[in-house]
XYZ file of C-alpha atoms in Angstrom:
783
model
C -14.604 -32.872 -0.948
C -17.433 -30.912 -1.898
C -20.185 -33.640 -2.723
C -22.459 -31.629 -4.905
C -23.890 -28.097 -5.344
C -27.087 -28.438 -3.481
C -25.165 -30.238 -0.329
C -22.571 -27.103 -0.665
C -25.387 -24.557 -0.620
C -26.700 -26.155 2.195
C -23.634 -26.019 4.207
C -24.200 -22.365 5.221
C -27.613 -21.752 3.988
C -30.474 -23.946 3.378
C -32.496 -24.485 0.484
C -35.332 -22.322 1.485
C -32.861 -19.601 2.238
C -31.137 -19.988 -1.243
C -34.775 -20.099 -3.048
C -35.519 -16.992 -0.769
C -32.459 -15.139 -2.163
C -32.762 -15.978 -5.703
C -36.358 -14.788 -5.380
C -35.376 -11.422 -3.667
C -32.509 -10.818 -6.252
C -35.017 -11.838 -9.321
C -37.757 -9.531 -7.990
C -35.225 -6.283 -7.920
C -35.192 -4.593 -11.347
C -31.930 -3.748 -12.980
C -31.799 -0.143 -12.178
C -32.309 -1.004 -8.502
C -29.678 -3.793 -8.387
C -26.954 -1.532 -10.103
C -27.700 1.207 -7.683
C -27.209 -0.931 -4.506
C -24.187 -2.658 -6.143
C -22.444 0.851 -7.102
C -23.152 2.077 -3.623
C -21.352 -1.050 -2.038
C -18.641 -1.035 -4.508
C -17.730 2.638 -3.769
C -18.025 2.014 -0.067
C -15.100 -0.016 -0.170
C -12.724 1.188 -3.265
C -12.580 4.731 -2.886
C -13.598 4.780 -6.739
C -10.192 3.326 -7.422
C -10.173 0.407 -10.530
C -7.429 -1.779 -10.872
C -5.680 -3.792 -13.521
C -2.365 -5.888 -13.843
C -0.032 -4.998 -16.522
C 1.200 -8.565 -17.573
C 2.401 -10.566 -20.316
C 0.540 -13.863 -21.189
C 2.867 -16.870 -21.587
C 0.950 -19.604 -23.306
C 2.879 -22.690 -22.035
C 1.029 -25.233 -23.793
C -2.148 -25.125 -25.821
C -2.693 -28.572 -25.551
C -5.543 -29.650 -23.099
C -7.401 -32.881 -22.425
C -10.887 -31.181 -22.417
C -12.774 -30.121 -25.422
C -14.742 -27.296 -24.462
C -17.255 -26.256 -27.160
C -16.513 -22.468 -27.351
C -12.506 -22.570 -27.056
C -10.018 -21.444 -29.651
C -7.141 -21.659 -27.133
C -6.743 -25.464 -26.922
C -5.501 -26.925 -30.024
C -3.994 -30.277 -31.295
C -0.155 -31.425 -31.707
C -0.604 -31.163 -35.485
C -1.449 -27.329 -35.399
C 0.604 -26.079 -32.855
C 4.129 -27.921 -33.430
C 6.161 -28.183 -30.308
C 3.823 -29.213 -27.550
C 5.421 -26.758 -25.024
C 7.220 -23.321 -25.226
C 11.023 -23.753 -24.602
C 12.550 -21.972 -21.758
C 14.391 -19.535 -24.262
C 10.868 -18.411 -25.683
C 9.119 -18.207 -22.143
C 11.976 -15.742 -21.108
C 11.953 -13.920 -24.299
C 8.395 -13.324 -23.740
C 8.699 -12.390 -19.874
C 11.680 -9.927 -20.817
C 9.620 -8.147 -23.373
C 7.094 -7.678 -20.608
C 9.739 -6.228 -18.223
C 10.736 -3.557 -21.093
C 7.182 -2.592 -21.382
C 6.771 -2.021 -17.901
C 4.839 -5.321 -16.953
C 4.779 -6.800 -13.290
C 2.632 -10.005 -13.869
C 3.542 -13.336 -16.082
C 0.369 -15.007 -16.717
C 0.875 -18.655 -17.415
C -2.011 -19.645 -19.392
C -2.100 -23.809 -20.521
C -4.194 -26.470 -21.149
C -5.257 -29.071 -18.296
C -2.875 -32.142 -18.057
C -2.355 -32.617 -21.857
C -0.298 -35.631 -21.313
C -3.179 -37.521 -20.176
C -4.634 -37.426 -23.615
C -1.729 -36.468 -26.151
C 1.435 -38.880 -26.567
C 3.122 -35.913 -28.262
C 3.041 -34.059 -24.585
C 4.203 -36.964 -22.790
C 7.292 -37.251 -25.303
C 7.982 -33.529 -24.975
C 7.934 -33.456 -21.004
C 10.094 -36.486 -21.175
C 12.678 -34.740 -23.555
C 12.420 -31.670 -21.133
C 13.080 -33.986 -18.148
C 9.904 -33.737 -16.294
C 7.062 -36.096 -15.496
C 4.238 -33.719 -15.817
C 3.127 -30.388 -17.215
C 2.753 -29.168 -13.742
C 6.405 -30.044 -13.011
C 7.629 -28.021 -16.277
C 5.326 -25.291 -15.419
C 7.023 -24.735 -11.897
C 10.598 -24.818 -13.515
C 9.506 -22.136 -15.970
C 7.463 -20.092 -13.385
C 10.757 -20.036 -11.016
C 12.797 -19.042 -14.283
C 10.713 -16.072 -14.759
C 10.603 -14.908 -11.231
C 14.433 -15.333 -10.607
C 15.535 -13.899 -14.052
C 12.909 -11.310 -14.913
C 11.509 -10.376 -11.501
C 7.899 -10.732 -12.733
C 5.387 -11.952 -10.537
C 3.882 -15.497 -12.060
C 0.097 -16.160 -12.001
C -0.764 -19.798 -12.575
C -3.717 -20.930 -14.582
C -2.955 -24.885 -15.067
C -6.540 -26.030 -14.542
C -7.617 -28.713 -11.763
C -4.930 -29.315 -8.984
C -4.965 -31.138 -5.614
C -3.440 -30.047 -2.178
C 0.043 -31.394 -3.319
C 0.186 -29.574 -6.439
C -0.772 -26.339 -4.692
C 2.085 -26.775 -2.252
C 4.524 -27.460 -5.153
C 3.664 -24.240 -7.197
C 3.072 -21.875 -4.139
C 6.836 -21.057 -3.753
C 7.159 -19.952 -7.507
C 3.872 -17.820 -7.710
C 2.038 -14.783 -6.364
C -1.443 -16.205 -7.112
C -3.243 -18.743 -8.977
C -6.573 -19.152 -10.609
C -9.369 -21.445 -11.863
C -12.801 -20.293 -13.219
C -15.639 -22.278 -11.952
C -17.630 -21.113 -14.937
C -21.023 -22.752 -13.876
C -22.392 -24.664 -11.114
C -24.659 -26.431 -13.651
C -24.194 -30.099 -13.762
C -26.225 -30.262 -16.840
C -23.882 -28.435 -18.899
C -21.430 -31.102 -18.831
C -24.161 -33.602 -20.293
C -24.335 -34.751 -23.980
C -25.167 -31.874 -25.865
C -23.696 -29.276 -23.488
C -20.603 -26.924 -23.789
C -18.498 -28.933 -21.198
C -19.577 -32.446 -22.584
C -16.303 -34.457 -22.875
C -14.449 -32.065 -20.469
C -13.945 -33.751 -17.183
C -12.319 -31.064 -15.728
C -15.056 -28.787 -15.914
C -17.537 -30.740 -13.816
C -18.657 -28.039 -10.994
C -18.061 -30.408 -8.162
C -14.494 -31.166 -9.568
C -13.699 -27.429 -9.650
C -15.018 -26.600 -6.447
C -12.841 -29.142 -4.951
C -9.923 -27.663 -6.462
C -10.564 -23.980 -5.468
C -11.199 -25.680 -1.861
C -7.755 -27.178 -2.087
C -6.224 -23.924 -2.859
C -7.867 -22.000 0.052
C -6.175 -25.068 2.553
C -2.703 -24.411 0.585
C -3.275 -20.584 1.316
C -3.062 -19.627 -2.068
C -4.338 -15.990 -3.253
C -6.935 -17.252 -5.754
C -8.959 -16.110 -8.810
C -12.155 -17.668 -10.011
C -15.173 -16.618 -11.811
C -18.184 -17.436 -14.043
C -18.606 -17.393 -17.791
C -22.246 -16.299 -18.583
C -23.972 -17.167 -21.544
C -23.023 -20.684 -22.383
C -26.589 -21.977 -21.437
C -26.893 -21.793 -17.663
C -29.955 -19.844 -15.977
C -30.049 -16.868 -13.616
C -30.646 -19.239 -10.653
C -27.722 -21.460 -11.646
C -25.378 -18.187 -11.521
C -26.731 -17.240 -8.069
C -25.717 -20.845 -6.980
C -22.358 -20.679 -8.491
C -21.901 -17.153 -6.584
C -23.125 -18.532 -3.466
C -20.546 -21.536 -3.618
C -17.775 -19.086 -4.175
C -18.733 -16.879 -1.392
C -18.840 -19.970 0.821
C -15.502 -21.186 0.079
C -14.246 -17.580 0.427
C -15.827 -17.408 3.924
C -14.209 -20.693 4.894
C -10.678 -20.144 3.624
C -10.442 -16.342 2.784
C -8.544 -16.941 -0.313
C -10.492 -15.706 -3.215
C -8.898 -12.534 -4.353
C -11.078 -11.786 -7.105
C -14.245 -13.131 -9.142
C -14.459 -12.734 -12.844
C -17.637 -12.330 -14.347
C -16.847 -13.265 -17.967
C -19.386 -12.823 -21.023
C -19.399 -15.587 -23.584
C -18.002 -14.699 -27.107
C -19.037 -16.777 -30.028
C -15.775 -17.780 -31.916
C -15.643 -19.097 -35.468
C -14.528 -22.531 -35.928
C -16.066 -23.698 -32.516
C -19.348 -25.724 -32.133
C -20.852 -22.833 -30.325
C -20.034 -20.328 -33.153
C -23.904 -19.718 -33.886
C -24.553 -19.718 -30.013
C -26.163 -16.303 -28.959
C -24.031 -14.129 -26.963
C -25.427 -12.778 -23.516
C -26.502 -9.226 -23.832
C -25.016 -6.167 -21.838
C -28.268 -5.941 -19.649
C -27.543 -9.685 -19.031
C -23.926 -9.323 -18.048
C -24.772 -6.107 -15.816
C -27.345 -8.042 -13.867
C -24.829 -10.783 -13.246
C -22.232 -8.439 -12.098
C -24.466 -6.596 -9.810
C -25.808 -9.911 -8.412
C -22.182 -10.928 -7.736
C -21.633 -7.837 -5.917
C -24.699 -8.191 -3.446
C -23.681 -11.890 -3.007
C -19.748 -11.406 -2.483
C -19.714 -8.169 -0.490
C -18.098 -4.860 -0.908
C -14.522 -6.129 -0.301
C -14.385 -8.704 -3.018
C -12.726 -7.468 -6.187
C -15.001 -7.932 -9.312
C -13.402 -8.236 -12.699
C -14.831 -8.043 -16.184
C -12.452 -8.091 -19.363
C -12.750 -4.702 -20.864
C -11.611 -6.158 -24.483
C -14.903 -8.201 -24.665
C -17.170 -4.932 -24.790
C -17.279 -1.799 -26.685
C -15.426 1.336 -24.885
C -18.867 3.199 -24.491
C -19.980 0.335 -22.410
C -17.231 0.255 -19.908
C -18.781 2.862 -17.745
C -22.029 0.468 -17.210
C -20.024 -2.111 -15.899
C -18.262 -0.059 -13.254
C -21.689 1.086 -12.228
C -22.749 -2.411 -12.057
C -19.868 -3.334 -9.278
C -16.957 -3.682 -11.451
C -13.508 -2.752 -9.718
C -10.984 -4.247 -11.704
C -10.216 -5.013 -15.499
C -8.107 -7.882 -14.939
C -4.971 -8.087 -17.060
C -4.301 -5.884 -19.737
C -1.197 -6.720 -21.807
C 0.854 -4.049 -23.943
C 3.027 -6.795 -25.458
C 0.955 -10.265 -25.863
C -2.661 -10.910 -27.176
C -5.526 -12.416 -24.951
C -4.955 -15.912 -26.161
C -8.119 -17.131 -24.813
C -10.003 -14.211 -26.684
C -7.669 -13.436 -29.659
C -10.336 -11.863 -31.720
C -10.620 -9.218 -28.850
C -7.562 -7.217 -28.816
C -6.731 -5.292 -25.433
C -7.937 -1.513 -25.293
C -4.675 0.693 -25.082
C -4.126 1.747 -21.830
C -4.564 5.383 -22.479
C -8.159 4.541 -23.718
C -8.770 2.266 -20.748
C -7.623 5.236 -18.357
C -9.853 7.539 -20.233
C -12.929 5.256 -20.047
C -12.552 4.607 -16.476
C -12.118 8.396 -15.941
C -15.135 9.372 -17.696
C -17.223 7.204 -15.181
C -15.654 9.086 -12.181
C -12.973 6.608 -11.203
C -9.387 5.977 -11.266
C -7.354 3.627 -13.018
C -4.561 2.105 -10.887
C -2.035 -0.688 -11.659
C -2.051 -3.686 -9.194
C 0.204 -6.730 -8.899
C -0.903 -10.364 -9.704
C -1.479 -10.619 -5.990
C -4.512 -8.709 -4.898
C -4.092 -5.356 -3.026
C -5.872 -6.851 0.145
C -3.417 -10.099 -0.052
C -0.491 -7.897 -0.920
C -0.938 -6.060 2.706
C -0.619 -9.187 4.284
C 2.075 -11.019 2.424
C 3.371 -13.179 5.473
C 0.113 -15.076 5.465
C -0.338 -15.696 1.658
C 3.123 -15.830 0.084
C 6.503 -17.820 0.706
C 9.146 -15.656 2.535
C 11.083 -14.759 -0.722
C 8.023 -13.604 -2.576
C 6.552 -11.688 0.685
C 9.725 -9.582 0.595
C 9.420 -8.678 -2.906
C 5.620 -7.859 -2.784
C 6.097 -5.962 0.579
C 8.850 -4.047 -0.697
C 6.749 -3.024 -4.235
C 3.524 -1.776 -2.631
C 1.986 1.305 -0.859
C -0.246 1.001 2.181
C -3.088 -0.027 0.157
C -1.260 -2.720 -1.243
C -0.714 -1.221 -4.790
C 2.747 -1.070 -6.599
C 4.447 1.996 -6.311
C 5.027 2.784 -9.911
C 6.773 6.111 -9.977
C 10.118 4.582 -8.327
C 10.354 7.676 -5.984
C 11.204 6.806 -2.211
C 11.965 9.404 0.467
C 15.517 10.142 1.239
C 16.907 8.951 -2.282
C 17.646 12.232 -3.827
C 15.440 11.426 -6.656
C 13.023 14.162 -7.799
C 9.526 13.734 -6.297
C 6.713 13.264 -8.833
C 3.788 15.424 -8.259
C 0.660 14.535 -9.908
C -2.118 17.290 -9.961
C -4.809 15.723 -11.999
C -7.924 18.061 -13.050
C -11.399 16.796 -12.870
C -13.547 14.841 -10.487
C -14.450 11.468 -9.102
C -17.685 9.598 -7.854
C -16.031 10.534 -4.249
C -15.387 14.126 -4.930
C -18.603 15.252 -3.274
C -18.267 13.329 -0.238
C -14.637 14.265 0.358
C -15.827 17.966 -0.033
C -17.993 17.352 3.022
C -15.223 16.150 4.990
C -12.906 18.900 3.999
C -15.639 21.430 4.670
C -15.819 19.944 8.351
C -11.978 19.926 8.856
C -11.981 23.533 7.528
C -14.385 24.395 10.308
C -12.231 22.872 12.884
C -14.343 20.049 13.658
C -12.860 16.585 14.862
C -13.069 14.116 12.223
C -13.740 10.549 12.420
C -11.156 7.986 11.907
C -13.181 6.736 9.197
C -13.151 10.129 7.372
C -9.375 10.530 7.784
C -8.841 7.250 6.156
C -10.879 8.343 3.159
C -8.713 11.561 2.825
C -5.682 9.395 2.512
C -7.446 7.126 0.119
C -7.683 9.929 -2.307
C -6.537 9.370 -5.609
C -6.322 10.844 -9.019
C -8.114 14.251 -9.212
C -9.084 13.888 -5.644
C -5.687 14.373 -4.446
C -5.469 17.751 -5.807
C -8.778 18.407 -4.176
C -7.437 17.508 -0.663
C -4.062 19.308 -1.157
C -5.839 22.739 -2.286
C -7.909 22.472 0.520
C -4.992 22.247 3.023
C -3.129 24.808 1.141
C -5.953 27.295 1.164
C -6.459 26.447 5.007
C -2.666 27.175 5.305
C -3.043 30.400 4.088
C -5.827 31.151 6.049
C -4.220 30.125 9.319
C -0.203 30.483 8.644
C -0.033 33.083 5.928
C 2.242 33.193 2.869
C 5.690 33.053 4.812
C 7.906 29.762 4.717
C 9.429 29.805 8.121
C 12.758 27.872 9.144
C 15.219 27.975 12.047
C 18.870 28.275 11.942
C 20.069 25.439 13.905
C 22.571 22.471 14.199
C 22.067 18.969 15.201
C 24.446 17.383 17.930
C 23.965 13.786 18.193
C 26.103 12.937 20.860
C 26.012 9.193 20.691
C 24.811 6.381 18.235
C 25.225 3.736 20.603
C 22.111 2.514 21.816
C 20.281 -0.196 23.882
C 17.385 -0.385 21.779
C 16.748 -2.224 18.560
C 14.264 -0.397 16.516
C 13.662 -2.066 13.346
C 13.536 1.381 11.139
C 16.754 2.825 12.662
C 20.037 2.570 10.897
C 21.707 5.159 13.043
C 22.050 3.615 16.183
C 24.804 0.996 17.000
C 24.325 -1.806 19.434
C 27.891 -1.449 21.087
C 31.161 0.297 20.590
C 31.998 -1.987 17.705
C 31.324 -0.966 14.267
C 28.405 -2.816 12.724
C 26.680 -0.616 9.828
C 29.717 2.055 10.421
C 31.565 3.305 13.303
C 30.161 3.762 16.782
C 31.178 6.796 18.633
C 30.314 8.734 21.935
C 30.823 12.648 22.027
C 32.559 13.734 25.340
C 31.020 16.838 27.272
C 33.845 19.328 25.880
C 32.894 18.315 22.226
C 29.312 18.687 22.601
C 29.909 22.424 24.358
C 32.446 23.272 21.572
C 29.880 22.271 18.751
C 27.047 24.237 20.808
C 29.492 27.343 20.836
C 30.632 27.062 17.033
C 26.590 26.656 16.305
C 26.458 30.205 17.698
C 29.160 31.726 15.782
C 27.611 30.133 12.644
C 24.445 32.376 13.303
C 22.084 29.485 14.801
C 19.759 30.120 17.325
C 19.002 26.461 18.388
C 20.853 23.339 19.017
C 18.926 19.834 18.633
C 20.420 17.383 20.912
C 19.533 13.542 20.430
C 21.256 10.298 20.803
C 21.006 6.598 21.339
C 20.325 5.298 24.738
C 24.147 4.495 25.902
C 24.264 1.587 28.432
C 26.425 4.074 30.508
C 23.856 6.736 30.570
C 21.728 7.618 33.432
C 19.521 10.633 34.196
C 22.664 12.635 35.375
C 24.134 12.198 31.875
C 21.522 14.266 29.933
C 21.522 17.107 32.775
C 25.501 17.121 32.272
C 24.764 17.517 28.472
C 22.523 20.267 29.219
C 24.957 22.171 31.372
C 27.700 21.620 28.903
C 25.918 23.390 26.371
C 24.491 26.073 28.573
C 27.954 27.054 29.844
C 29.443 27.090 26.244
C 26.458 28.888 24.566
C 24.494 30.752 27.305
C 21.715 32.227 24.801
C 21.114 29.244 22.493
C 18.058 27.637 22.627
C 18.350 23.924 23.783
C 15.888 21.695 21.858
C 16.649 18.082 23.128
C 15.963 14.741 24.228
C 13.162 12.569 22.810
C 10.604 10.885 25.160
C 12.507 7.897 25.074
C 15.523 9.890 26.741
C 13.534 11.410 28.989
C 11.855 8.233 30.267
C 15.265 6.585 30.393
C 16.724 9.532 32.413
C 13.727 9.618 34.940
C 13.704 5.935 35.613
C 17.588 5.612 36.171
C 17.075 8.189 38.667
C 14.018 6.883 40.141
C 12.163 10.132 39.719
C 8.866 10.694 38.600
C 8.530 12.213 34.896
C 7.261 15.591 36.336
C 10.386 15.899 38.666
C 12.810 14.874 36.301
C 11.376 16.938 33.618
C 11.546 20.142 36.038
C 14.997 19.291 36.592
C 15.862 19.103 32.864
C 14.200 22.474 32.412
C 16.323 24.195 35.310
C 19.365 22.684 33.678
C 18.623 24.643 30.649
C 16.263 22.581 28.507
C 14.099 24.883 26.215
C 11.828 22.386 24.259
C 11.406 18.964 23.630
C 11.503 17.199 19.935
C 8.336 15.098 19.771
C 10.312 12.252 18.246
C 10.175 8.569 19.164
C 6.422 8.657 18.305
C 6.866 6.829 15.224
C 3.179 5.546 15.062
C 1.154 6.057 18.087
C -0.385 2.627 17.838
C 0.730 -0.116 19.742
C -0.017 -2.828 16.927
C 2.514 -1.158 14.926
C 5.070 -0.298 17.747
C 4.846 -4.124 18.201
C 6.548 -4.614 14.937
C 8.934 -1.793 14.606
C 9.963 -0.762 17.884
C 8.885 -3.589 20.616
C 11.135 -2.201 23.400
C 10.407 1.307 23.269
C 8.236 3.543 24.991
C 4.606 2.430 24.143
C 1.816 4.961 23.050
C 0.487 6.158 26.276
C 3.973 6.285 27.753
C 4.763 8.741 24.756
C 1.735 10.807 25.453
C 2.349 10.957 29.098
C 5.877 12.382 28.569
C 4.397 15.177 26.134
C 1.613 15.737 28.527
C 3.841 16.230 31.569
C 6.353 18.351 29.616
C 3.455 20.643 28.680
C 2.474 20.757 32.368
C 5.696 21.772 33.540
C 5.950 24.529 30.914
C 8.096 22.830 28.130
C 6.752 23.122 24.585
C 7.304 20.231 22.300
C 7.013 19.311 18.646
C 5.007 16.262 17.415
C 5.949 13.631 14.522
C 5.039 10.894 12.744
C 7.241 8.340 11.033
C 4.998 6.428 8.292
C 5.287 4.212 5.207
C 6.867 1.042 6.782
C 4.125 -1.667 8.237
C 1.539 0.716 9.025
C -2.014 1.375 7.271
C -4.045 4.551 6.871
C -6.143 3.557 9.947
C -3.002 3.682 12.166
C -2.058 7.208 10.717
C -5.878 8.181 11.440
C -5.274 7.158 14.955
C -1.800 8.589 15.584
C -3.212 12.308 14.191
C -6.507 12.206 16.532
C -4.389 11.397 19.644
C -2.036 14.335 18.876
C -4.959 16.457 18.270
C -6.818 15.448 21.529
C -3.463 16.066 23.503
C -3.162 19.421 21.930
C -6.633 20.186 22.897
C -5.978 19.055 26.385
C -2.580 21.059 26.767
C -1.845 23.309 24.102
C 1.710 22.367 24.140
C 2.587 21.393 20.652
C 4.319 23.872 18.278
C 4.244 22.035 15.065
C 3.539 18.750 13.626
C 6.327 17.114 11.403
C 5.321 14.124 8.798
C 8.743 12.019 8.709
C 8.368 9.548 5.765
C 10.346 6.360 6.282
C 13.853 6.434 4.516
C 14.086 2.527 3.984
C 17.691 1.673 2.205
C 19.493 0.881 5.248
C 16.724 0.413 7.900
C 17.358 -2.986 9.440
C 13.686 -4.059 9.099
C 13.811 -3.194 5.290
C 17.113 -5.109 4.788
C 15.301 -8.123 6.374
C 12.198 -7.656 4.109
C 9.956 -6.731 6.921
C 8.826 -3.620 5.693
C 7.650 -1.441 2.755
C 10.185 1.027 0.859
C 8.639 4.321 2.557
C 5.491 5.626 1.286
C 4.507 6.830 -2.092
C 4.758 10.076 -3.298
C 0.960 10.404 -3.239
C 1.001 9.285 0.310
C 3.651 11.815 1.249
C 2.042 14.513 -0.104
C -1.378 13.503 1.432
C 0.287 13.389 4.898
C 1.181 16.703 4.941
C -2.224 18.069 3.607
C -4.227 15.610 5.874
C -2.605 16.908 8.778
C -2.934 20.243 8.212
C -6.813 19.542 7.864
C -7.097 17.121 10.886
C -5.156 19.289 13.329
C -7.027 22.412 12.399
C -7.271 24.787 14.432
C -5.087 23.459 16.962
C -1.630 23.221 15.439
C -0.726 26.019 13.037
C 2.439 24.706 11.709
C 2.939 21.927 9.723
C 6.629 21.044 8.913
C 8.204 19.799 5.600
C 11.215 17.684 5.880
C 13.802 18.519 3.226
C 16.122 15.873 4.675
C 13.545 13.227 3.506
C 11.700 15.159 0.910
C 14.280 16.626 -1.196
C 13.810 19.967 -2.816
C 10.981 18.906 -5.263
C 9.058 17.102 -2.178
C 9.619 20.017 0.118
C 7.957 22.524 -2.645
C 5.388 19.847 -3.049
C 4.568 19.682 0.495
C 4.438 23.699 0.743
C 1.924 23.781 -1.771
C -0.280 21.122 0.087
C -0.725 22.924 3.595
C 2.863 22.911 5.011
C 4.149 26.446 6.025
C 7.565 25.325 7.556
C 10.842 24.042 6.327
C 12.228 22.934 10.066
C 15.974 23.556 10.433
C 19.185 24.113 8.384
C 20.258 21.111 10.205
C 24.031 21.433 10.370
C 25.516 18.123 10.441
C 22.553 16.111 10.044
C 23.421 12.284 10.588
C 20.112 10.268 11.268
C 18.464 9.978 7.870
C 22.049 10.072 6.272
C 22.791 6.915 8.203
C 19.590 5.348 6.746
C 20.827 5.917 3.219
C 19.506 9.480 2.715
C 21.056 11.662 -0.197
C 19.297 15.003 0.359
C 22.264 16.303 2.198
C 23.249 17.536 5.670
C 22.536 21.233 5.234
C 20.018 23.388 4.026
C 21.195 27.043 4.489
C 18.983 30.206 4.577
C 19.643 30.853 0.796
C 18.485 27.399 -0.100
C 15.233 27.749 2.180
C 14.497 31.095 0.211
C 14.940 29.190 -3.085
C 12.410 26.322 -1.897
C 9.890 28.858 -0.842
C 10.309 30.781 -4.206
C 9.702 27.547 -6.152
C 6.408 27.442 -4.047
C 5.215 31.069 -5.134
C 6.315 32.103 -1.611
C 8.833 33.942 0.653
C 11.057 32.587 3.411
C 11.261 33.961 6.923
C 13.729 32.909 9.567
C 12.024 32.273 12.824
C 13.021 31.023 16.415
C 12.200 27.341 17.933
C 8.779 28.707 19.394
C 7.722 30.449 16.060
C 8.305 34.033 16.950
C 10.375 36.113 14.833
C 14.103 36.687 15.296
C 15.670 39.742 16.524
C 16.287 41.092 13.274
C 12.918 39.588 11.618
C 14.781 38.338 8.923
C 12.971 38.145 5.389
C 15.051 35.770 3.102
C 15.009 36.473 -0.484
C 15.856 33.919 -3.017
C 19.713 34.450 -4.110
C 20.647 36.304 -0.955
């Protein structure tokens, strides 16, 4: 229980400190307040402003409270049936789905059965003891039959209520509105509304925190409270969030006088008053808090001022249903809202009913079934992927090149200048590049492409090669891998092991088909030891003496050395003597043990992977480097990975190229179990190629685009964003196909030339080590 507002403030901040805070905020001129709030907001949001595309489902307009400004609450005589029927609820939800909505906002009065006999009788006919019970059934129906994520606003609830509703909702909400008890006294706007007592509301918000519910709350300003009382309410919200971490957004809503209410003639707060409160909220609640203001309660020309004051969310905007709480204020069209947001130098992006910070940690904040849905829906920021593109699906990759600038463009240019000069970027700089959105995506991509032109020229290179995956039987259980089989029995397809004669035959056939390279990789078969890999090399070398053998991931190398009891350097030397030419830099996934513990806990760790690469370079074996991204990782993990690769390259100079590999999710075990995202978004995929070019400059000159993962459109987009290489023709590609990839198993030289032409460039065949082939082959589209 929260016994009183002053006692609550005193839990973390004594009265003197509170008075000091109020005085310091009160002494700041509004322009200075806004400047500080804007700086704080931009530091955490990258200029992105979110909104939720939703439908409003007014389950009941009956309420036991009588707020003097409310037009939502009604009486049985005015509204007819006390509750929407199941059919009516689902009809609204399905209309929302058809309009591209992702959220169903249930609005309803507070426990109307406590006041109205009509509500009690209606519930009895519906077979429910309470409004909350019926709400649970309807939320479950909407979630199960339409896929919309419910957000529930049912009023005061206790611990048991939250526990009951949590499995059927992505988030819930309750406006604190005010910290002022006197507004509930006779003559005040909350007189006769027991659910509006601040102590009762704070108690309910605390209960939501104990239940682990992502929660929305906020203030309603201009109903008679003072500025000090607003500060008191914001401090109370801040302290509850510090204790439970569950406040996902705080709404600063301005009172609007409505005809037909007791407060119809009450003055509305000025824009200046609203801006002051928003800025103070930002300063009190901090940079990470989402602060919302309803865009339909201001003129379009005023929205930029709200953003400068600290707003980074517009709340729910419905293309289907009206704002039932403020019916006199229609929602702005989304195109107009996007234009107003862009005019303020921000980028408008859709979010889910659960805020992005909470969507990034769904296991903590959601029941398992909902966690799976949310995790599969979002990118690494926790924002929904709205273009429906995923790596490997064969669908065209949408490439958004938006002109203009944002409030972050100048600071990004400073980072780009340092990268272009070859400076080592800080991890935070790299994260900011990955956060680029809207026009800033083109800014980063163009900088990377200009650097590519300077470093690697206009040729799009490729190697003619063949994949030989000699076994798919593997002792390891990497969560992302659909290729490996755990035994000789069929699991997700037939298991196999090629004999040495077949490996040699395929290598010889590759030479006949003009390949200059064979790429050899397989699972860690339980019968394999270090001699097996040596035998594979000898079989290939005997069958195809001239072929370049690009073989064995660091996991295979480590396994081979361990089984023979040899140091890495000795074993790698033996592999080289047996015919190994270069090593693929696979098994890197994400070079961060926090991520590896989730996706490949029994595999080589970060330091072990780096040590294999370091040792290979020392014995004269060049290698590639890869990243496999878009599963459980975040931008800070990508930044660390890139810097580890850069630092090792500065030490050894042994990497020939860097290969971004977007996670293909369809058949991956970790995705099928609901444990990963559905691959990176198109924006993230494009940026990975661009940012890799920038971060690794000037140490690694070649950035490869994987046509297998990206498809043709995606490969062309990557070529326009810093990539200069398309990898290999990959006769018999099987690993991505096993994961559900639909982009084929061969990209022949003519197709390579066509992709290069689409990017405005020409194709050139290369060797594995990026020298020209004997004929210095220039491949033209159509040949």
